[in-house]
XYZ file of C-alpha atoms in Angstrom:
695
model
C -61.088 156.724 -0.524
C -60.585 156.545 3.205
C -59.849 158.600 6.277
C -56.285 157.452 6.015
C -55.906 159.475 2.841
C -56.922 162.769 4.429
C -54.085 162.704 7.013
C -56.708 164.269 9.270
C -54.613 163.907 12.418
C -51.612 165.963 11.377
C -50.937 169.508 10.281
C -49.147 170.409 7.052
C -45.834 168.997 8.213
C -46.247 165.421 6.951
C -46.205 164.041 10.435
C -43.018 165.832 11.269
C -41.035 163.503 9.056
C -38.692 164.678 6.369
C -38.795 163.719 2.728
C -38.224 160.007 2.436
C -35.169 159.979 0.248
C -33.382 162.511 2.424
C -33.899 160.293 5.464
C -33.727 156.781 4.115
C -31.868 154.751 1.530
C -33.681 152.799 -1.175
C -32.391 149.232 -1.042
C -34.554 147.180 -3.382
C -37.871 146.918 -5.189
C -40.122 143.877 -5.066
C -43.288 143.167 -7.018
C -45.944 141.472 -4.893
C -47.300 138.077 -5.862
C -50.226 135.980 -4.698
C -52.383 137.912 -2.246
C -50.032 140.907 -2.655
C -50.411 141.011 -6.437
C -50.703 144.570 -7.690
C -48.438 146.014 -4.992
C -44.835 147.106 -5.341
C -42.745 147.159 -2.180
C -39.912 149.670 -1.975
C -37.454 148.391 0.635
C -35.540 151.155 2.385
C -33.086 151.322 5.260
C -34.311 154.083 7.568
C -31.677 156.203 9.246
C -34.167 156.845 12.049
C -37.363 155.062 13.010
C -38.506 157.223 15.959
C -39.491 160.572 14.482
C -40.134 163.747 16.442
C -43.260 165.697 15.576
C -42.814 169.487 15.312
C -44.495 171.544 17.989
C -46.747 173.174 15.349
C -48.577 169.893 14.792
C -52.010 169.533 16.370
C -51.312 166.228 18.030
C -51.145 165.114 21.684
C -47.850 163.241 21.287
C -44.266 164.118 20.524
C -42.839 160.975 18.904
C -44.147 158.631 16.241
C -43.145 155.447 14.407
C -44.324 154.599 10.902
C -42.813 151.395 9.559
C -44.620 151.790 6.225
C -45.238 154.678 3.887
C -48.263 154.361 1.610
C -51.277 152.219 2.384
C -53.183 149.526 0.511
C -56.452 149.832 2.445
C -58.683 151.926 0.234
C -58.754 150.575 -3.302
C -61.916 150.268 -5.382
C -62.091 146.968 -7.241
C -64.001 146.124 -10.327
C -64.492 142.733 -11.928
C -64.034 139.010 -11.431
C -60.766 137.463 -12.508
C -62.179 135.458 -15.426
C -63.330 138.613 -17.257
C -61.593 138.587 -20.697
C -59.641 141.743 -21.542
C -58.730 142.799 -25.091
C -54.953 142.674 -25.545
C -52.979 144.804 -28.003
C -52.280 141.744 -30.174
C -56.023 141.302 -30.728
C -56.284 138.275 -28.461
C -57.887 138.188 -25.010
C -56.561 137.351 -21.554
C -58.340 136.929 -18.247
C -58.231 139.997 -16.007
C -56.644 137.993 -13.181
C -53.783 136.957 -15.482
C -52.774 140.472 -16.535
C -49.396 141.750 -15.413
C -47.878 145.187 -15.025
C -46.384 146.180 -18.376
C -48.858 144.224 -20.520
C -50.017 146.070 -23.637
C -53.810 146.172 -23.981
C -56.498 148.303 -25.645
C -58.098 151.314 -23.982
C -59.846 154.317 -25.533
C -59.284 158.020 -26.244
C -62.000 160.582 -26.942
C -61.191 162.810 -29.935
C -64.058 165.231 -29.392
C -66.426 163.191 -31.507
C -65.741 159.495 -31.000
C -64.113 157.255 -28.447
C -61.348 155.470 -30.359
C -59.428 152.303 -29.503
C -55.772 152.894 -28.628
C -53.033 150.747 -27.159
C -52.120 151.367 -23.526
C -50.048 149.660 -20.844
C -51.109 148.078 -17.567
C -49.522 150.236 -14.873
C -50.859 148.422 -11.789
C -52.857 145.274 -10.999
C -54.399 144.179 -7.711
C -57.265 142.261 -6.132
C -59.538 141.906 -3.122
C -62.844 140.259 -2.174
C -66.010 142.282 -2.786
C -69.761 141.750 -2.961
C -70.615 140.576 -6.481
C -73.217 141.897 -8.914
C -74.267 140.311 -12.209
C -74.807 142.646 -15.150
C -76.748 141.122 -18.092
C -76.746 142.718 -21.545
C -79.109 142.349 -24.477
C -76.622 140.295 -26.504
C -76.425 137.721 -23.696
C -73.155 138.980 -22.209
C -72.862 138.556 -18.429
C -70.408 140.681 -16.461
C -69.562 140.108 -12.800
C -68.370 143.194 -10.959
C -68.579 145.148 -7.747
C -71.183 147.858 -7.266
C -68.480 150.546 -7.550
C -67.308 149.604 -11.023
C -68.046 152.012 -13.865
C -68.902 151.283 -17.504
C -68.984 153.685 -20.450
C -72.508 154.310 -21.758
C -73.953 156.518 -24.480
C -74.626 158.958 -21.608
C -71.173 158.854 -20.026
C -69.580 156.795 -17.230
C -71.951 155.087 -14.826
C -71.495 152.961 -11.692
C -73.147 149.556 -11.484
C -75.400 150.695 -8.616
C -76.436 153.954 -7.006
C -79.512 156.069 -6.360
C -81.125 159.289 -7.497
C -81.263 160.822 -4.033
C -79.622 160.534 -0.632
C -76.194 159.393 0.446
C -75.689 156.868 -2.364
C -76.559 159.330 -5.112
C -74.269 158.926 -8.111
C -74.532 158.252 -11.863
C -75.510 154.577 -12.119
C -76.782 152.040 -14.616
C -80.474 151.517 -15.182
C -82.312 149.131 -17.483
C -82.141 150.240 -21.127
C -78.848 152.134 -20.678
C -76.680 151.378 -23.724
C -73.050 150.460 -23.066
C -70.269 151.203 -25.540
C -67.908 148.575 -26.839
C -67.366 145.797 -29.332
C -69.893 143.306 -28.016
C -69.127 140.033 -26.258
C -65.852 138.326 -27.104
C -66.001 134.908 -28.744
C -64.361 131.923 -27.077
C -61.030 131.026 -28.635
C -60.407 127.657 -30.323
C -58.711 124.596 -28.894
C -55.546 124.033 -30.913
C -56.186 120.305 -31.127
C -55.335 117.915 -33.986
C -58.394 118.916 -36.028
C -57.618 122.626 -35.633
C -53.977 122.073 -36.605
C -54.988 120.034 -39.666
C -57.445 122.730 -40.731
C -54.843 125.457 -40.250
C -52.286 123.587 -42.366
C -54.901 123.039 -45.073
C -55.728 126.740 -45.253
C -52.140 127.965 -45.064
C -50.624 125.468 -47.501
C -53.435 125.615 -50.068
C -53.368 129.398 -49.822
C -49.667 130.205 -50.008
C -47.344 127.191 -50.298
C -45.610 125.424 -53.149
C -46.340 121.689 -52.892
C -45.937 118.914 -55.455
C -43.912 116.164 -57.103
C -42.427 116.624 -60.560
C -40.792 114.163 -62.997
C -38.389 115.131 -65.790
C -35.322 113.678 -67.506
C -31.994 114.349 -65.812
C -28.718 113.449 -67.539
C -26.873 110.624 -65.822
C -29.804 109.647 -63.564
C -32.443 106.981 -63.916
C -35.187 109.521 -63.158
C -35.583 113.218 -62.467
C -38.322 113.047 -59.815
C -38.412 116.089 -57.526
C -40.568 116.372 -54.429
C -40.998 119.823 -52.923
C -42.787 121.615 -50.145
C -41.908 125.270 -49.636
C -43.648 128.051 -47.727
C -42.146 131.562 -47.951
C -43.581 134.394 -45.832
C -42.686 137.864 -44.610
C -44.509 137.275 -41.302
C -42.705 134.832 -39.025
C -45.679 134.015 -36.759
C -47.553 131.867 -39.321
C -44.314 130.423 -40.637
C -43.303 129.187 -37.193
C -46.818 127.970 -36.435
C -46.872 125.968 -39.670
C -43.492 124.436 -38.958
C -44.562 123.544 -35.399
C -47.834 121.975 -36.571
C -46.044 119.940 -39.247
C -43.599 118.741 -36.611
C -46.558 117.619 -34.481
C -47.421 115.267 -37.377
C -43.784 114.019 -37.571
C -42.997 116.126 -40.669
C -39.672 117.911 -40.226
C -38.771 121.017 -42.229
C -35.756 123.309 -42.442
C -35.802 127.096 -42.324
C -33.854 129.338 -44.708
C -33.736 132.878 -46.109
C -35.820 132.864 -49.266
C -35.112 136.481 -50.176
C -32.856 138.998 -48.473
C -34.100 142.453 -47.560
C -33.407 145.155 -50.125
C -34.626 148.723 -50.448
C -38.214 148.885 -49.236
C -38.610 145.106 -49.308
C -38.404 143.112 -46.099
C -36.569 139.826 -45.760
C -38.611 136.732 -46.597
C -38.057 133.571 -44.569
C -39.138 130.117 -45.727
C -39.434 126.496 -44.614
C -39.080 123.464 -46.864
C -38.722 119.732 -47.203
C -37.821 117.665 -50.287
C -38.489 114.225 -48.863
C -40.990 112.067 -50.778
C -42.434 110.718 -47.523
C -42.862 114.244 -46.088
C -44.429 115.665 -49.249
C -46.800 112.691 -49.453
C -47.737 113.129 -45.779
C -48.447 116.862 -46.291
C -50.619 116.118 -49.323
C -52.579 113.662 -47.220
C -52.952 116.180 -44.346
C -54.508 118.872 -46.545
C -57.078 116.699 -48.306
C -60.568 118.173 -48.098
C -62.436 116.411 -45.298
C -65.797 114.872 -46.100
C -67.309 115.976 -42.783
C -65.250 118.877 -41.368
C -65.539 119.423 -37.618
C -65.972 122.841 -36.019
C -62.352 122.776 -34.887
C -61.133 121.964 -38.413
C -63.245 124.802 -39.824
C -61.830 127.310 -37.312
C -58.296 126.203 -38.105
C -58.932 126.418 -41.863
C -60.283 129.977 -41.593
C -57.258 130.989 -39.490
C -54.825 129.427 -41.970
C -56.406 130.841 -45.133
C -56.651 134.284 -43.482
C -52.943 134.190 -42.579
C -52.159 133.136 -46.142
C -54.544 135.294 -48.187
C -56.435 137.587 -45.817
C -56.245 141.253 -44.881
C -57.973 143.650 -42.509
C -57.389 147.276 -43.398
C -59.503 150.438 -43.586
C -62.062 148.640 -41.445
C -62.636 145.843 -43.998
C -61.746 142.143 -43.578
C -61.182 140.239 -46.848
C -59.895 136.822 -47.938
C -58.828 136.433 -51.582
C -58.088 133.417 -53.797
C -58.380 132.321 -57.407
C -59.315 128.704 -56.613
C -63.077 128.272 -56.549
C -62.740 125.146 -54.359
C -60.884 127.169 -51.709
C -63.444 129.995 -51.929
C -66.240 127.446 -51.567
C -64.702 126.073 -48.373
C -64.259 129.592 -46.966
C -67.932 130.325 -47.528
C -69.007 127.000 -46.013
C -66.951 127.612 -42.876
C -68.209 131.184 -42.446
C -71.817 130.013 -42.769
C -71.112 127.293 -40.216
C -70.452 129.971 -37.568
C -73.135 132.437 -38.646
C -70.890 135.037 -40.289
C -72.424 137.275 -42.949
C -70.317 137.954 -46.048
C -70.436 138.986 -49.673
C -68.488 137.676 -52.682
C -66.715 140.086 -55.000
C -64.756 139.474 -58.218
C -61.665 141.327 -59.373
C -59.691 140.909 -62.582
C -56.527 138.826 -62.228
C -53.438 138.121 -64.338
C -54.589 134.683 -65.521
C -58.019 134.265 -63.959
C -60.353 136.376 -61.806
C -59.565 136.913 -58.136
C -62.459 135.966 -55.911
C -62.809 138.063 -52.725
C -64.839 137.085 -49.658
C -65.643 140.247 -47.668
C -66.905 139.908 -44.108
C -69.898 142.041 -43.131
C -70.831 143.383 -39.698
C -67.964 145.763 -38.971
C -65.561 145.609 -36.050
C -67.837 143.466 -33.910
C -67.813 140.610 -36.443
C -64.139 141.075 -37.243
C -63.206 140.621 -33.591
C -65.514 137.620 -33.378
C -63.683 136.144 -36.370
C -60.255 136.794 -34.832
C -61.154 135.409 -31.408
C -63.028 132.371 -32.735
C -60.365 131.331 -35.269
C -57.117 132.772 -33.786
C -54.974 133.567 -36.848
C -51.246 133.724 -36.152
C -50.477 137.147 -37.667
C -51.074 139.775 -34.993
C -50.482 142.838 -37.208
C -53.657 142.019 -39.124
C -55.683 142.297 -35.905
C -54.790 145.948 -35.365
C -57.779 148.159 -34.387
C -55.751 151.213 -33.308
C -57.655 154.431 -33.955
C -60.939 152.800 -34.916
C -64.029 154.516 -33.546
C -66.567 152.933 -31.215
C -69.673 153.187 -33.352
C -70.702 149.594 -33.862
C -74.240 148.306 -33.500
C -73.561 145.733 -30.806
C -76.607 144.930 -28.690
C -75.250 146.249 -25.400
C -78.448 147.476 -23.749
C -78.526 146.726 -20.004
C -81.106 143.987 -19.481
C -80.569 143.196 -15.803
C -78.564 144.108 -12.691
C -78.737 141.805 -9.702
C -76.762 141.283 -6.482
C -75.548 137.712 -6.113
C -75.502 137.802 -2.326
C -71.931 136.482 -2.212
C -68.468 137.994 -2.125
C -65.985 137.044 -4.834
C -62.360 137.874 -5.645
C -62.339 141.094 -7.658
C -59.539 142.568 -9.745
C -58.685 146.009 -10.981
C -55.964 147.528 -13.094
C -54.624 150.986 -13.772
C -53.861 151.829 -17.417
C -52.406 154.782 -19.244
C -55.806 155.661 -20.727
C -57.804 155.143 -17.530
C -59.917 152.385 -19.071
C -59.811 148.997 -20.793
C -62.059 146.680 -22.831
C -63.611 143.979 -20.633
C -65.601 141.294 -22.460
C -66.610 143.705 -25.168
C -67.493 146.818 -23.130
C -65.417 149.828 -22.095
C -64.596 149.654 -18.376
C -63.179 152.375 -16.126
C -60.057 151.999 -13.992
C -60.036 152.664 -10.278
C -59.931 156.473 -9.931
C -56.779 158.225 -8.766
C -56.248 158.779 -5.049
C -53.911 161.073 -3.079
C -50.488 159.803 -2.364
C -47.274 160.350 -0.602
C -46.174 162.836 -3.270
C -43.404 164.035 -1.008
C -41.762 160.674 -1.694
C -41.329 161.564 -5.346
C -44.136 159.139 -6.353
C -47.026 160.136 -8.568
C -50.376 161.591 -7.539
C -52.546 158.586 -8.305
C -52.260 154.916 -7.550
C -48.750 155.021 -6.033
C -50.016 155.622 -2.498
C -52.039 152.404 -2.678
C -49.738 150.278 -4.819
C -46.181 151.385 -3.988
C -45.604 150.684 -0.324
C -42.376 151.909 1.237
C -41.181 149.297 3.731
C -38.582 150.282 6.312
C -37.074 146.813 6.456
C -34.629 147.714 9.214
C -37.328 149.229 11.453
C -37.028 146.654 14.245
C -33.248 146.744 14.529
C -33.188 150.560 14.271
C -35.739 150.754 17.086
C -33.567 148.545 19.314
C -30.592 150.830 18.694
C -32.511 154.057 19.293
C -34.105 152.828 22.521
C -30.620 151.930 23.845
C -29.340 155.424 23.123
C -28.664 157.441 26.294
C -30.367 160.382 24.571
C -33.712 158.584 24.482
C -35.929 159.611 27.389
C -38.627 156.922 27.209
C -41.401 159.158 25.884
C -44.724 157.798 24.667
C -44.599 156.720 21.024
C -47.632 156.894 18.739
C -48.010 154.419 15.857
C -50.384 154.747 12.928
C -50.305 158.530 12.779
C -49.395 158.620 9.092
C -50.307 155.258 7.591
C -51.960 152.253 9.159
C -49.426 149.935 10.873
C -51.838 147.038 10.236
C -52.397 147.522 6.546
C -52.323 144.458 4.265
C -48.527 144.187 3.904
C -48.103 143.826 7.702
C -49.262 140.257 7.145
C -46.141 139.837 5.009
C -43.424 141.848 6.785
C -44.514 141.659 10.473
C -42.704 144.935 11.206
C -45.416 146.226 13.539
C -45.302 142.909 15.361
C -41.544 143.255 15.827
C -41.844 146.869 16.967
C -44.450 145.958 19.607
C -42.184 143.216 20.903
C -39.188 145.550 21.215
C -41.216 148.336 22.852
C -42.680 145.828 25.307
C -39.250 144.440 26.202
C -38.018 147.985 26.773
C -41.053 148.962 28.851
C -41.537 151.975 26.595
C -45.119 153.321 26.520
C -46.845 153.354 23.140
C -50.202 153.683 21.430
C -51.576 152.347 18.146
C -54.142 153.882 15.814
C -55.553 151.492 13.201
C -58.540 150.544 11.078
C -57.627 146.862 10.909
C -58.716 143.934 13.127
C -55.306 142.415 12.251
C -54.158 144.004 15.510
C -55.800 141.038 17.279
C -53.076 138.818 15.824
C -50.657 140.511 18.232
C -52.928 140.405 21.266
C -50.502 138.224 23.234
C -47.641 140.682 22.606
C -49.846 143.616 23.562
C -50.869 141.889 26.794
C -47.231 141.128 27.605
C -46.243 144.732 26.927
C -49.145 146.014 29.017
C -47.746 144.122 32.016
C -44.622 146.285 31.800
C -45.730 149.652 30.425
C -48.651 151.749 29.241
C -50.234 150.386 26.071
C -53.227 151.975 24.392
C -55.106 151.308 21.173
C -57.451 153.407 19.120
C -59.685 152.454 16.222
C -60.801 154.866 13.559
C -64.488 154.196 12.897
C -66.013 157.028 10.920
C -69.408 155.484 10.279
C -71.503 152.336 10.542
C -73.568 153.401 7.541
C -73.102 150.598 5.008
C -73.554 152.842 1.976
C -71.155 155.512 3.206
C -68.535 152.922 4.176
C -68.689 151.185 0.790
C -68.458 154.481 -1.037
C -65.782 156.252 1.007
C -63.427 153.531 2.287
C -64.248 150.250 0.501
C -60.826 148.672 0.998
C -60.938 148.813 4.800
C -62.343 146.257 7.208
C -66.092 146.435 7.759
C -66.803 148.937 10.578
C -68.697 146.245 12.535
C -65.553 144.104 12.553
C -63.641 147.076 13.941
C -66.217 147.483 16.718
C -65.761 143.784 17.549
C -61.974 144.299 17.719
C -62.482 147.227 20.133
C -64.479 144.917 22.415
C -61.868 142.127 22.300
C -58.996 144.485 23.096
C -60.808 145.951 26.091
C -61.814 142.491 27.311
C -58.114 141.549 27.198
C -57.203 144.571 29.315
C -55.790 146.686 26.484
C -57.553 150.051 26.788
C -58.986 150.836 23.387
C -60.818 153.989 22.386
C -62.477 155.155 19.199
C -61.971 158.180 17.016
C -65.111 158.820 14.999
C -63.104 160.194 12.125
C -63.121 161.662 9.681
C -66.720 162.839 9.883
C -67.788 163.913 6.389
C -70.197 166.878 6.346
C -73.504 165.992 4.733
C -72.403 162.377 4.285
C -71.694 160.840 7.691
C -72.526 163.645 10.120
C -76.287 163.120 10.524
C -77.183 162.803 14.248
C -78.594 159.306 13.778
C -75.380 158.197 12.037
C -73.130 159.564 14.772
C -75.337 158.153 17.531
C -75.191 154.685 15.939
C -71.383 154.708 16.008
C -71.281 155.977 19.582
C -73.804 153.414 20.864
C -71.918 150.500 19.274
C -68.560 151.677 20.617
C -69.864 152.297 24.163
C -71.292 148.782 24.225
C -67.874 147.514 23.024
C -66.290 149.090 26.109
C -64.428 151.895 24.311
C -62.397 153.770 26.899
C -62.922 157.080 25.152
C -64.847 158.258 22.111
C -64.236 161.520 20.301
C -65.017 162.902 16.865
C -62.766 164.656 14.406
C -64.123 166.396 11.321
C -62.658 166.080 7.865
C -59.413 167.958 7.267
C -58.269 168.661 3.703
C -54.654 169.607 3.291
C -53.151 170.779 0.005
C -52.803 167.862 -2.405
C -55.574 165.934 -0.685
C -58.139 168.668 -1.312
C -58.251 168.262 -5.099
C -58.549 164.483 -4.905
C -61.367 164.700 -2.388
C -63.256 167.222 -4.505
C -62.883 164.938 -7.541
C -64.414 162.122 -5.491
C -67.141 164.432 -4.156
C -68.037 165.668 -7.646
C -68.442 162.115 -8.889
C -70.327 160.782 -5.855
C -72.141 163.711 -4.190
C -72.161 166.636 -6.642
C -74.903 168.437 -4.702
C -72.458 168.947 -1.801
C -69.626 170.584 -3.745
C -70.805 174.127 -3.007
C -71.189 173.458 0.721
C -67.699 171.933 0.918
C -66.170 174.885 -0.902
C -67.751 177.141 1.741
C -66.568 174.998 4.661
C -63.051 174.268 3.408
C -61.663 177.637 2.489
C -58.733 176.500 4.604
C -57.463 173.037 5.498
C -59.678 172.844 8.592
C -63.393 173.521 8.867
C -64.509 176.638 10.766
C -63.983 176.292 14.512
C -67.691 176.597 15.264
C -68.431 173.583 13.054
C -65.728 171.523 14.751
C -66.960 172.527 18.205
C -70.553 171.669 17.343
C -69.510 168.217 16.113
C -67.458 167.504 19.243
C -70.285 168.643 21.541
C -72.875 166.484 19.763
C -70.731 163.375 20.061
C -70.026 164.088 23.744
C -73.776 164.264 24.318
C -74.325 160.901 22.616
C -71.487 159.352 24.650
C -72.987 160.610 27.912
C -76.428 159.285 26.993
C -75.054 155.903 25.919
C -73.016 155.439 29.077
C -76.108 156.293 31.073
C -77.737 153.265 29.452
C -74.834 150.788 29.335
C -72.359 152.100 31.920
C -68.807 153.377 31.770
C -65.876 151.212 30.646
C -64.043 149.303 33.326
C -60.815 150.825 34.606
C -57.632 149.877 32.824
C -55.042 147.808 34.628
C -52.555 149.719 36.738
C -49.012 149.489 35.406
C -45.764 150.858 36.725
C -43.629 151.342 33.636
C -40.135 149.881 33.713
C -37.114 151.968 32.922
C -36.805 152.202 29.140
C -33.063 151.608 29.237
C -33.621 147.943 29.973
C -33.492 146.878 26.349
C -31.836 143.473 25.980
C -28.683 143.623 23.921
C -30.024 140.984 21.593
C -29.002 140.565 17.981
C -31.330 142.049 15.375
C -34.455 140.162 14.404
C -33.907 137.418 11.827
C -33.720 138.752 8.286
C -36.639 136.571 7.241
C -38.908 138.593 9.491
C -37.843 141.830 7.853
C -37.754 140.901 4.192
C -39.731 137.825 3.260
C -39.445 136.603 -0.298
C -42.062 138.064 -2.654
């Protein structure tokens, strides 16, 4: 969560701008790729780009420009991209490779147990965060950020935290027990040995294969050569046909039995060539020294042919003692525990190999062998009550930053390498856009693709009086997608050409990219910048606005702007009572900003409007529960009591005066005589590529 989310600068009028879809026309939707993965960009054509702020708003300006709605700054990210996630088909996929719409497993609590249920990936995104290694008793290693949460026998807990102070929150300690299936096994390589083993298991388990000789009238011999495999499930049928083709054995597909009543259609493959039948017989000979890959393939094939997994029990049945012997040998090879049962059969007893160890071992079997039939891997509704050794054995910072990924799912969680992992929590959004209260504010960014050309037209209008325009009053003009669309860059250029005064409020050092344009504009008109720097406290920053640039980098940007002659001030905002309002915290921010040459420094306390209030209290309850009562007292209305605001402002003024006594006042800004705003060149609109780059 960040200051941006609190809309602390504006009153309850949404910045004086009307509902989006009454003002602008939705043109297109684009799903971000690469560094913009996890974001959806809603392209709109704005009918107006310069918006007037109602007089009721508590702001010192009348007009504002916001080229974007929504902001991607403040996401919490969880785990490294190679973390395997349990998919709904029972297989695994790396977290970085997930896509919106993918079906995976999450959990639901039924009042007694957490149960596995299928859920969809609703959003997916990434950033770079400081990495922590979490080691479990069973040897599992998980790489995540400190903010990530795992489900334990005592509820959800963050990777790091403390018992007291500003970083107090439920967090993992040694001996905490996580919930989940246990570490996922590595899947097999589908090499030649695996394919041969699979064919051996499938064909010996369920196919008709042989050569027969009998007298046929009018022919010298009645030899018949036949291979036929008939199955209800198409996945193993197609896999078998593909694998046979890899060994130059071609088969044809046909309907073996049409659907009727409650019976499904049965498809089959076959070949009646002597050379093909002989080649298949050779392929499925028992190997004298089976490799690990052959054994994995054989277990997958015989499970597809004769296996089942229902009512929490995995079984493989056969009447051939040689086949049963091979099954047992292969299971022992990989350390599986099993028992052998006997059932009466029509002609001879049915031998049943039953796997022991519950869901944990069943998933290990599925992942290690990779059977083709996905319906047999179903774990929907099964309770998390296995005995996996998931005690936390170690938590250590790696001292490096790594790409981290997060997803949003319908259940709010997912299964990451055998443990239940929490999604990024919901954050307030631009609900007046008709988007949901949750991740939409961070992941669905409204882009006014015609912003630059609309601005040119509006500045040329005889009704425009050349008033000061404020940017960044609703969402940050230098959020991540500005690196893609360059709308703020285009707006600065047009305002500079017109000699129209403007100011920019941002949290991002990306503003330095446009330093040359800002300097050029400052030669013709009044240009001012402001940075929002609420705290320098590392713990508070990581907890409250983790997706923003480090506050020290923002201080450095303040210094560079002032050195270049662009007057830049600082708003110490929002100041969070009991979290970032300690005198030593405020003084640290003020001292750093005075030394950076900030032209002005003022503080603004937290402001909680309707819609934002509930989200903030959810965050507060999870992170600083001891402060909930105090916040309820302070925030009976959107703003804190006037005496609290006045006390905060006076304290910061005192620190500013003391700091300037030590380091001096900022140098005077350059003197500029603004040009007449009507002097906008009648140039064609900016190239389309600048407004809507390919995604």
